[in-house]
XYZ file of C-alpha atoms in Angstrom:
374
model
C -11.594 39.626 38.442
C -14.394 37.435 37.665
C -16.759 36.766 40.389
C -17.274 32.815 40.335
C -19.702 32.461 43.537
C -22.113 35.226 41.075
C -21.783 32.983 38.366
C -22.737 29.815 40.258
C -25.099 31.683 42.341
C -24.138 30.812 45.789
C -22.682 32.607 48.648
C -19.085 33.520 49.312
C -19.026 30.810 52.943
C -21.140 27.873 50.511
C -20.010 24.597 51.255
C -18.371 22.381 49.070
C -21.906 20.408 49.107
C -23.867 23.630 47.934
C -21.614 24.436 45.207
C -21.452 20.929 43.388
C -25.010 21.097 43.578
C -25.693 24.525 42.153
C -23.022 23.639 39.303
C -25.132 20.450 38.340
C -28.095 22.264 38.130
C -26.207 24.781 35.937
C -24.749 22.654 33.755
C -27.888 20.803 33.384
C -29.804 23.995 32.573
C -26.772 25.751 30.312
C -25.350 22.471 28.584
C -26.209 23.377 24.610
C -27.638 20.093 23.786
C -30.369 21.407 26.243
C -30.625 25.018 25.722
C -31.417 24.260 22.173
C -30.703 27.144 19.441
C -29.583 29.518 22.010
C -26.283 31.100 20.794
C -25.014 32.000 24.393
C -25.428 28.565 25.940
C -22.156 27.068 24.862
C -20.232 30.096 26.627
C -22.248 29.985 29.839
C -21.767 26.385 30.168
C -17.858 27.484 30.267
C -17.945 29.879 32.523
C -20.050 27.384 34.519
C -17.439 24.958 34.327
C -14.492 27.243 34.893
C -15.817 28.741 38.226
C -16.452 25.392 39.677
C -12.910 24.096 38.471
C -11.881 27.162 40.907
C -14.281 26.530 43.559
C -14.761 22.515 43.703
C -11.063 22.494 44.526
C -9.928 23.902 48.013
C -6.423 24.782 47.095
C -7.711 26.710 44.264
C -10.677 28.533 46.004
C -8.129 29.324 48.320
C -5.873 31.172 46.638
C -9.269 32.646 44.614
C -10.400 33.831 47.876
C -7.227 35.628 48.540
C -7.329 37.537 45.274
C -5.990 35.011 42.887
C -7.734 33.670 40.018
C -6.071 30.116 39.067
C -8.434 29.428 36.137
C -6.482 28.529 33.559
C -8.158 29.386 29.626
C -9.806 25.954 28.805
C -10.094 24.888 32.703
C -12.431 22.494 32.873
C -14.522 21.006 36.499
C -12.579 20.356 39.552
C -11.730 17.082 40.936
C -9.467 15.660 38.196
C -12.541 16.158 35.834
C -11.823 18.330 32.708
C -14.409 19.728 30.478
C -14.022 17.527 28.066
C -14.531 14.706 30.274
C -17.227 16.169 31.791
C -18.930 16.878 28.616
C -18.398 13.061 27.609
C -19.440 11.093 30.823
C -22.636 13.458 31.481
C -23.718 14.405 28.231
C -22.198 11.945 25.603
C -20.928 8.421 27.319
C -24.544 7.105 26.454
C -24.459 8.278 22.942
C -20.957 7.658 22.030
C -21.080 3.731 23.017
C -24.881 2.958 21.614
C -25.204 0.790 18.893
C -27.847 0.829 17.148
C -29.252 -2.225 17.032
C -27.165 -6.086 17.407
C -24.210 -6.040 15.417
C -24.448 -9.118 12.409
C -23.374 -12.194 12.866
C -22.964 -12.488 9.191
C -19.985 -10.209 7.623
C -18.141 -10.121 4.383
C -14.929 -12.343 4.034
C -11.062 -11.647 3.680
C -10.076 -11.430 -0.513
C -7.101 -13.237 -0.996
C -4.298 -13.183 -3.221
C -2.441 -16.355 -5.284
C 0.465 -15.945 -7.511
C 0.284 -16.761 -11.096
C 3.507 -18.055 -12.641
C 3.258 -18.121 -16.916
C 5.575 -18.936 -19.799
C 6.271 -16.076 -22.006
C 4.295 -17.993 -24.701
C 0.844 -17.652 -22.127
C 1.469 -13.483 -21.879
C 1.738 -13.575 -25.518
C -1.426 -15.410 -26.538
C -3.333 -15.489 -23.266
C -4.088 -18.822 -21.753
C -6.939 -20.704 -19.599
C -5.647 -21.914 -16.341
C -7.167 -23.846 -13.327
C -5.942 -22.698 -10.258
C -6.507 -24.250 -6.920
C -7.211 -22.152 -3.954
C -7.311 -22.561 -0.176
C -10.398 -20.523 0.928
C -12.879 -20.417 3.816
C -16.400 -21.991 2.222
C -19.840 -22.430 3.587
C -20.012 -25.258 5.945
C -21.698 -28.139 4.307
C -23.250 -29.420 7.233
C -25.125 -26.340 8.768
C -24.947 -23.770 5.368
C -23.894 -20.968 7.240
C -26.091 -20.612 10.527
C -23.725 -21.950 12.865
C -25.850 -23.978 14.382
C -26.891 -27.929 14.483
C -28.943 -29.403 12.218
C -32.107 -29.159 13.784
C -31.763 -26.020 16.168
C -31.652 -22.443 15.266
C -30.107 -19.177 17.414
C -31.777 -18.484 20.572
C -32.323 -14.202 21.766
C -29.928 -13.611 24.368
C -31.647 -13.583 27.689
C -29.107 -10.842 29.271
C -29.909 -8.332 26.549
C -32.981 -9.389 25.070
C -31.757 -9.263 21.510
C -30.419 -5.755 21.910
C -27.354 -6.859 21.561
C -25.753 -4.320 24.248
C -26.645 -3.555 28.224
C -26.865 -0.444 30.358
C -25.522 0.344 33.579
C -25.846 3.456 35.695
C -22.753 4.701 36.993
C -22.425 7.241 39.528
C -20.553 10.616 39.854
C -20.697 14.102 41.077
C -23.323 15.065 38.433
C -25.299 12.339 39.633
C -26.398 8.455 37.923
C -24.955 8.158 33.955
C -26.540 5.603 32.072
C -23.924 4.143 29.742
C -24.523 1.642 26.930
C -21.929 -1.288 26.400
C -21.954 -4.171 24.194
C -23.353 -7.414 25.831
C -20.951 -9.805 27.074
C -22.979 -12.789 26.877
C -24.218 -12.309 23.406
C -20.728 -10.452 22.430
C -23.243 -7.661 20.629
C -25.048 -10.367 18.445
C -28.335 -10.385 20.330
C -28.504 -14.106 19.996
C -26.500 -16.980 20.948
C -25.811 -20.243 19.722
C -26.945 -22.947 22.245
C -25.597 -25.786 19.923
C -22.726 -24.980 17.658
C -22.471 -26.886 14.790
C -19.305 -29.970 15.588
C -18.368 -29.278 11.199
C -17.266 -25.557 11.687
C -17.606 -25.174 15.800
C -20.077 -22.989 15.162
C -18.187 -20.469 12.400
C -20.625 -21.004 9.386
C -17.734 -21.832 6.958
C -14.746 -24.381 7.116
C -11.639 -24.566 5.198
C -11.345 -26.365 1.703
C -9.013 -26.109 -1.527
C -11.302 -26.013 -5.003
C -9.782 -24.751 -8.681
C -11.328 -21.840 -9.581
C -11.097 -21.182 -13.979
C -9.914 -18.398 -15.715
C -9.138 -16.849 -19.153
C -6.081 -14.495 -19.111
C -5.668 -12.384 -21.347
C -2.477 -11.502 -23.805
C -0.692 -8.905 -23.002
C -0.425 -9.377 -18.877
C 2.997 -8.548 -17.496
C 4.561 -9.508 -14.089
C 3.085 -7.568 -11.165
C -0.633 -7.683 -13.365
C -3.459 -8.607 -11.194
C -6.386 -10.550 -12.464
C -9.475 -9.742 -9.916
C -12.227 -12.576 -9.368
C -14.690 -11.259 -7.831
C -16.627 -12.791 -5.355
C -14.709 -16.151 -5.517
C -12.758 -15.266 -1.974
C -13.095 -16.428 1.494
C -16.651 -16.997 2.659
C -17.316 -14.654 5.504
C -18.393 -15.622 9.474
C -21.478 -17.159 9.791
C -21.716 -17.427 5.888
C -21.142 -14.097 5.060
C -20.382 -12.307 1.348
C -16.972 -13.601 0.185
C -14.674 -11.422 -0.855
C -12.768 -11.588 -3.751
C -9.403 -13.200 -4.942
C -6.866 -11.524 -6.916
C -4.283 -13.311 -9.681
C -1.009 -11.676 -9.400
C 1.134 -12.736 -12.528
C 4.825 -13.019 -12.219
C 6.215 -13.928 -15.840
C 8.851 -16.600 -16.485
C 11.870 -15.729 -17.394
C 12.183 -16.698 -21.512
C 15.862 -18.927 -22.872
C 15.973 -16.823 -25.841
C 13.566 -13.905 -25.805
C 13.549 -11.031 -23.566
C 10.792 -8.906 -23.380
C 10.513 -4.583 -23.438
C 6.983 -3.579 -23.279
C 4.921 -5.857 -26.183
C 8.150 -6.014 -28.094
C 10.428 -9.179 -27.869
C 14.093 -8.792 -28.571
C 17.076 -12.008 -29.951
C 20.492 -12.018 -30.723
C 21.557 -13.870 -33.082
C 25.660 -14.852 -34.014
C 26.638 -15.127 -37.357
C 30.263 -15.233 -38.919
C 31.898 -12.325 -40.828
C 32.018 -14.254 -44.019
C 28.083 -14.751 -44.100
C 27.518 -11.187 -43.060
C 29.693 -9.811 -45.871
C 27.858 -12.298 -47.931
C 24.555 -12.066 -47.155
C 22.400 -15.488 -45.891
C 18.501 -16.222 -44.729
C 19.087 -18.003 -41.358
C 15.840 -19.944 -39.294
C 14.896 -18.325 -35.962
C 12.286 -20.308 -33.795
C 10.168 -18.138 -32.807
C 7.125 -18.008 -30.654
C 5.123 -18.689 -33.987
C 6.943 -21.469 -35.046
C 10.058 -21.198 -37.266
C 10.793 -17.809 -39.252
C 13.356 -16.812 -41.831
C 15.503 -13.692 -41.134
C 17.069 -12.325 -43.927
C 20.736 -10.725 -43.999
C 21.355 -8.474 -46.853
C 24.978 -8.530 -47.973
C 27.395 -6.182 -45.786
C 24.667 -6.442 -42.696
C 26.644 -4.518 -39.754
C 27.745 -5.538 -36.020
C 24.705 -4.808 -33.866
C 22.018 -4.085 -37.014
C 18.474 -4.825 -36.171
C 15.884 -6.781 -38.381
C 12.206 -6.686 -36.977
C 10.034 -9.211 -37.586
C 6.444 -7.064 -37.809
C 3.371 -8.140 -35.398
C 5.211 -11.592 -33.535
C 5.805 -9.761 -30.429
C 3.404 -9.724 -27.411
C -0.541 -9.600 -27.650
C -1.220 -5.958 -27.128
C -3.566 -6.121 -23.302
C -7.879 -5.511 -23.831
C -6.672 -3.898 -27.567
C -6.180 -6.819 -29.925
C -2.777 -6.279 -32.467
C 0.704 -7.761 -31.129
C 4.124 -5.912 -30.612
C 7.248 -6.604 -32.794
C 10.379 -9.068 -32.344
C 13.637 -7.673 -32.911
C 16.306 -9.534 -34.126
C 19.836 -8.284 -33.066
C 22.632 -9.415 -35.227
C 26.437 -9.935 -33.518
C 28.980 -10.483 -35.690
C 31.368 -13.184 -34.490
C 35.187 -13.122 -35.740
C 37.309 -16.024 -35.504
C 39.964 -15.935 -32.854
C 42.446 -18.646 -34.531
C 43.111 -19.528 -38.465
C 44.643 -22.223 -39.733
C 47.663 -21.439 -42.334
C 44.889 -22.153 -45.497
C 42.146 -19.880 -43.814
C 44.855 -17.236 -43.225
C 46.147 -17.290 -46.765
C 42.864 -16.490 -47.923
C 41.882 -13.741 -46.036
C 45.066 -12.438 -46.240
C 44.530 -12.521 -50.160
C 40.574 -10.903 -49.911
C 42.561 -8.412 -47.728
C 45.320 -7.650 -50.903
C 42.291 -7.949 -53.100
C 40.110 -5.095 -51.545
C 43.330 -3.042 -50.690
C 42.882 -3.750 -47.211
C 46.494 -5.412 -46.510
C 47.671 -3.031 -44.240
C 44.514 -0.662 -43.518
C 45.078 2.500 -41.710
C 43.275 3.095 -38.421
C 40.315 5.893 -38.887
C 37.429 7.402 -36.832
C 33.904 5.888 -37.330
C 33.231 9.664 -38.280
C 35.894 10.707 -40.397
C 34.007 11.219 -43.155
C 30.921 13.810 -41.189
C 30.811 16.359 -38.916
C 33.464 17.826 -36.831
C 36.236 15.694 -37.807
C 35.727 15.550 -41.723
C 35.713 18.917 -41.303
C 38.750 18.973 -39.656
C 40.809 16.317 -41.856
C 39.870 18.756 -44.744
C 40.919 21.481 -43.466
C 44.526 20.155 -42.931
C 44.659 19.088 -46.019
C 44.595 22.291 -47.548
C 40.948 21.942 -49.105
């Protein structure tokens, strides 16, 4: 069993007094920050700390001096004091909580972000828009130093312009000195003896202005458009950040857009596909003629080359499609019914028998061949 009063150095009948003392003085001497490169100092300052977790408490000791050991692996200091906290309050409370130096009064501002609503005819060509913004500015009246015309920031008298304070705090390993930020000066090192009455002593007020930009073809909903720099102004007029154009596109009448192309139905009768016509489509560049060749199908596609959407940062445009639905009348008058009646007789079509799209290919010409013997 490990001998802890060896290891602390002090006699078996040592009073609680003696052994706190010989385990600061220990821990002093064995801490590693201290003992510099020597390898062995982080495990002595362990076993320091485990025997006087046993021996600072007098249940433990107890049952230690009756042949127990109740260090657990990890124990750290007795008296509700683990090694961690140990380590922290005498070795690194100071360090952790130092700042170096007052903290800036100036910082950067918040971006922000404004929606964009556009036409389908502003993705397509790009556009210039003013846009108004609500953003934080430099206050006119004091340009950013917070203060009245006329005065300036004063040092803080409780920290001297450190911007934080010490205080010594007591504990069984004697006086800590531990660094805090300063109250008075909230970490600044200076305060501001006479705010200015614009911004109450901020450095920036509130204030809408239109801020100009180009936007480019080719910008989809969801698109962001970053301006930098043109943000919220920060405290004490610090950097502004920077504001950021999200696009949301309109939804078109008679367009719809996939990617840079733009797709259109169009209706026409039966008689003028059979026929064959040129119809007008207004399009995004004006009016354009879409030609039907004779026997043009349900659900056929004519594209219109390059009068799609401006292809983003890479110049060219996409295509428009032009889907063509057939329309058939749904009621005839006893001339109009005579006449189709007689294009029907004409073509052979008077009493047309039902057939598969396919009948004439694959798997089912095959088929209709085969039962008929050739």
């Amino acid at each position: 069993m490990t001998d802890y009063y060896e290891i602390l150095g002090v006699p078996r009948d040592a009073s609680p007094e003696q052994i706190k003392k010989a385990y600061r003085k220990l821990a002093r001497e064995h801490h590693p920050d201290v003992a510099g490169e020597d390898a062995g100092a982080e495990e002595r300052f362990k076993d320091v700390s485990r025997a006087y977790d046993v021996l600072g408490n007098p249940d433990k000791r107890r049952t230690y001096d009756m042949g127990g050991d109740p260090a657990s692996p990890g124990g750290g200091a007795g008296g509700g004091f683990g090694f961690q906290d140990i380590f922290e309050t005498f070795f690194g409370a100071a360090g952790a909580q130092t700042q170096r130096g007052p903290i800036p009064r100036a910082r950067r501002g918040q971006d922000a972000l404004v929606r964009l609503d556009l036409d389908l005819a502003d993705v397509t060509f790009g556009v210039h828009r003013d846009v108004p913004v609500d953003t934080a500015v430099v206050c006119p009246t004091c340009s950013g130093t917070c203060c009245r015309p006329g005065t300036s920031p004063r040092t803080c008298d409780v920290c001297g312009g450190r911007g934080t304070v010490q205080r010594v705090a007591r504990s069984f390993l004697g006086q800590v000195m531990t660094t805090q930020p300063c109250a008075a000066c909230h970490g600044f090192g200076t305060v501001i003896p006479e705010p200015c009455t614009e911004c109450s002593g901020e450095g920036r007020v509130r204030s809408r202005r239109t801020l100009s930009v180009d936007v480019p073809a080719g910008v989809d909903t969801g698109t962001r458009i970053k301006l930098t720099g043109q943000g919220e102004v920060g405290p004490a007029g610090g950097p502004a950040g920077d504001v950021y154009l999200e696009v949301r596109e309109r939804k078109h009448d008679t367009f719809v857009r996939r990617g840079d192309d733009l797709h259109a139905t169009i209706e026409v009768p039966m008689t003028a596909a059979a026929l064959g016509t040129v119809l007008t489509l207004d399009t995004l560049d004006g009016e354009q003629e879409v030609d039907l060749r004779p026997g043009t199908q349900p659900a056929q596609v004519v594209t219109l080359k390059g009068l799609g959407v401006g292809h983003l940062h890479v110049g060219g445009r996409g295509d428009l499609h032009v889907h063509v639905e057939v329309t058939v009348p749904t009621s005839l008058d006893d001339e109009q019914a005579e006449l189709l009646r007689r294009l029907a007789s004409l073509r052979g079509e008077e009493r047309p028998d039902a057939r598969l799209a396919t009948s004439h290919s694959g798997v089912f010409g095959k088929l209709r061949d085969k039962l008929a013997g050739r």
